[in-house]
mmCIF file of C-alpha atoms in Angstrom:
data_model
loop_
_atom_site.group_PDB
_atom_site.id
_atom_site.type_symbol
_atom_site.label_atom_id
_atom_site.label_comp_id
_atom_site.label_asym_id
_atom_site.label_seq_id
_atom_site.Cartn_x
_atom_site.Cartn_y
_atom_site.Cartn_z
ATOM 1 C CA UNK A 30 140.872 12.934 88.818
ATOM 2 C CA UNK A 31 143.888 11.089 90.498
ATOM 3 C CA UNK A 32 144.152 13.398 92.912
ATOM 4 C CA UNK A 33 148.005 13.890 91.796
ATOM 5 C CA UNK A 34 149.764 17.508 91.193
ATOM 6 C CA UNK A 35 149.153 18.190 87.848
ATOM 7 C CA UNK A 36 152.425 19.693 87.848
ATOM 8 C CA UNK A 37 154.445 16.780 88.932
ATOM 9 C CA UNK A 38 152.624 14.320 86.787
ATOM 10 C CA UNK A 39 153.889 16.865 84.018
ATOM 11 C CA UNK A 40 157.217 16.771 85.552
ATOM 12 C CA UNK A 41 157.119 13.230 85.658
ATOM 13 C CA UNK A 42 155.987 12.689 82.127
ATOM 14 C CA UNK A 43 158.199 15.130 80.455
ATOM 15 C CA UNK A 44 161.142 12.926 82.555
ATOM 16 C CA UNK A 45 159.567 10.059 80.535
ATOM 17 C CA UNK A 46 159.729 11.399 77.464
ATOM 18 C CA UNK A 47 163.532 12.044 77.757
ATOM 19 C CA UNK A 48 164.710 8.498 78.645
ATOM 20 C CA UNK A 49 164.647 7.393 75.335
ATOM 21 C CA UNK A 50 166.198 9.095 72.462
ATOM 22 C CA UNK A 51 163.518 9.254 70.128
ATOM 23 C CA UNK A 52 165.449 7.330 66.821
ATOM 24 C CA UNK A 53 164.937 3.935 69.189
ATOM 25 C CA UNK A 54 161.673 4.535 70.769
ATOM 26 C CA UNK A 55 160.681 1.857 68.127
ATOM 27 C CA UNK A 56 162.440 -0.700 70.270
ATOM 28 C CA UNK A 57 162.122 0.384 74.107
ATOM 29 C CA UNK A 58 159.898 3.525 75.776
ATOM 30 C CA UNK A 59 160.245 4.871 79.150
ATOM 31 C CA UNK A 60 156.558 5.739 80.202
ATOM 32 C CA UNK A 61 154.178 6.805 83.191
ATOM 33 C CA UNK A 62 151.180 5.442 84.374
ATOM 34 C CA UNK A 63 148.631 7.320 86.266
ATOM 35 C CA UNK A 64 146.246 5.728 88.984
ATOM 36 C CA UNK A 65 144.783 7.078 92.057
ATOM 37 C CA UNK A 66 147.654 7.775 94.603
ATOM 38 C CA UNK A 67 150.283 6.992 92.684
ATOM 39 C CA UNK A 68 152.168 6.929 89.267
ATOM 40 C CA UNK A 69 154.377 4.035 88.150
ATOM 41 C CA UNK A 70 157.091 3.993 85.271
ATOM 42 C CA UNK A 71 157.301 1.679 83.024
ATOM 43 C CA UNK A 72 159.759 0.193 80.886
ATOM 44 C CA UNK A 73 158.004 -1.030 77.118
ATOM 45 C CA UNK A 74 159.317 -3.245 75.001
ATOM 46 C CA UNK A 75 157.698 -4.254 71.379
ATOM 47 C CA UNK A 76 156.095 -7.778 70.716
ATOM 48 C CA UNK A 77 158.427 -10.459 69.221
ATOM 49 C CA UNK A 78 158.517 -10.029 65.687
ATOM 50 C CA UNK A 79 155.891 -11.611 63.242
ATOM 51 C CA UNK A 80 153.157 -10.826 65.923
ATOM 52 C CA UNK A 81 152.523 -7.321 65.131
ATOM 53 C CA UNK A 82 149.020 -7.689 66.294
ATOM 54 C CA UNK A 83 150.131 -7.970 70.333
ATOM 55 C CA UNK A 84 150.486 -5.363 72.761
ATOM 56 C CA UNK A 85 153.624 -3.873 73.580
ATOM 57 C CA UNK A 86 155.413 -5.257 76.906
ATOM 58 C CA UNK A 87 155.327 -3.557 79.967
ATOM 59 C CA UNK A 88 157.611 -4.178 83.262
ATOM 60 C CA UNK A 89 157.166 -1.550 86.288
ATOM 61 C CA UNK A 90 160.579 0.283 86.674
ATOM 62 C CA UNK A 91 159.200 2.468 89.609
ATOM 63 C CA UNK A 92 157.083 3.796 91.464
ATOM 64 C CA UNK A 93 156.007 7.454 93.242
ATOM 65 C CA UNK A 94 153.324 7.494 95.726
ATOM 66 C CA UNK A 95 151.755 10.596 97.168
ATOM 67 C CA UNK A 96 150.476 11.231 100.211
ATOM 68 C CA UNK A 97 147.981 14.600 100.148
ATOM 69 C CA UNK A 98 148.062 15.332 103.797
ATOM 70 C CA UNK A 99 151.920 15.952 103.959
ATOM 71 C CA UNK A 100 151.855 16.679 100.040
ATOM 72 C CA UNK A 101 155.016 14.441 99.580
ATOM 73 C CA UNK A 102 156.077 11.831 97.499
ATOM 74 C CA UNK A 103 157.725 8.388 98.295
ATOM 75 C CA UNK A 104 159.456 5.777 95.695
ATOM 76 C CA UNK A 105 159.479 2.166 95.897
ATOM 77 C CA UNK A 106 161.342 -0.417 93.633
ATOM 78 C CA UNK A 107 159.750 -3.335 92.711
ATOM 79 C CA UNK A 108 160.650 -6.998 93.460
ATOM 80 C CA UNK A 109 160.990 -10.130 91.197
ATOM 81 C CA UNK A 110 157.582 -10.882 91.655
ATOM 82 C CA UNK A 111 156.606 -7.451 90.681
ATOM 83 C CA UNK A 112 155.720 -6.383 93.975
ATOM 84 C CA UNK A 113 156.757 -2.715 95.233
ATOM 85 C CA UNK A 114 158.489 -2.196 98.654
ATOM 86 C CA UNK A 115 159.651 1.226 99.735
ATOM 87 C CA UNK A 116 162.697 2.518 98.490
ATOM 88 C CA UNK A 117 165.254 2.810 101.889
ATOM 89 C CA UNK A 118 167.949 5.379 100.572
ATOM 90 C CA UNK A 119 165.620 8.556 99.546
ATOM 91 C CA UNK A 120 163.373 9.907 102.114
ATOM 92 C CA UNK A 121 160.063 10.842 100.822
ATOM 93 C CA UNK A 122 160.096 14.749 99.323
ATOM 94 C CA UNK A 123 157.790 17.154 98.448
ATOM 95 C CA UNK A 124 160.180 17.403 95.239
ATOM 96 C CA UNK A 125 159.658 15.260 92.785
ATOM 97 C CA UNK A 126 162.371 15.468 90.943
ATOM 98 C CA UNK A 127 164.637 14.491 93.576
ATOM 99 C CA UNK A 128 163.200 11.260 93.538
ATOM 100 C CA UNK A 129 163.777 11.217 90.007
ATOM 101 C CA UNK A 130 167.272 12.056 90.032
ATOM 102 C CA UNK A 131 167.957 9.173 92.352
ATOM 103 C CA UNK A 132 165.802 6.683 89.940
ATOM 104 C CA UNK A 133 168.227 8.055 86.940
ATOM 105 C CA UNK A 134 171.320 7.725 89.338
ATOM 106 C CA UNK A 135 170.316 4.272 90.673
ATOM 107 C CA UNK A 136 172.915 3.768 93.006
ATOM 108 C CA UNK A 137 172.285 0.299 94.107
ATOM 109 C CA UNK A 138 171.282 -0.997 90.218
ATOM 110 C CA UNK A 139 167.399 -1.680 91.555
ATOM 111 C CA UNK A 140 165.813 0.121 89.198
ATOM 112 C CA UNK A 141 167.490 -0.245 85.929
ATOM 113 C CA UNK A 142 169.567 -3.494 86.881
#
């Protein structure tokens, strides 16, 4: 148990899921990744070709932390060196999906590039 509203990990999922159109999801997936606290998307990309036997490629897009006690959520962006740092221009919510909408908007080109 992460701890996490199930319904906003839903939420978050299902925004996942529609990312991608699903004829090209053989070349690049949006997905979420649960962990205590928190849930990070991910951008996944397929091995180089001829090594079907490797894992698909991950690289952290986002993330949405939760805090319990004030049962909101915060984003951060992560850095170069694949470090996250709190996202300045949304203030935490106990909506999830604004945060997503300003992830899909990305405004300043941090998330998506």
């Amino acid at each position: 148990m992460s701890g996490l509203p199930e319904q906003d990990v839903a939420q978050v999922r299902t925004w996942c899921d529609r990312r991608v159109p699903e004829a090209v999801r053989d070349q690049v997936r949006v997905e979420c990744e649960q962990a205590p606290g928190h849930l990070t998307i991910v951008e996944r990309r397929p091995p180089r070709r001829g090594n079907t036997e490797a894992a698909w490629m991950s690289l952290p897009v986002a993330q949405l932390r939760y805090t319990a006690t004030t049962g909101t959520w915060a984003l951060y962006y992560r850095d170069r060196n694949l470090r996250f740092h709190r996202y300045d221009h949304a203030p935490p919510s106990a909506a999830v999906s604004l945060l997503l909408d300003e992830i899909s908007r990305d405004p300043t080109g941090i998330f998506w590039g």
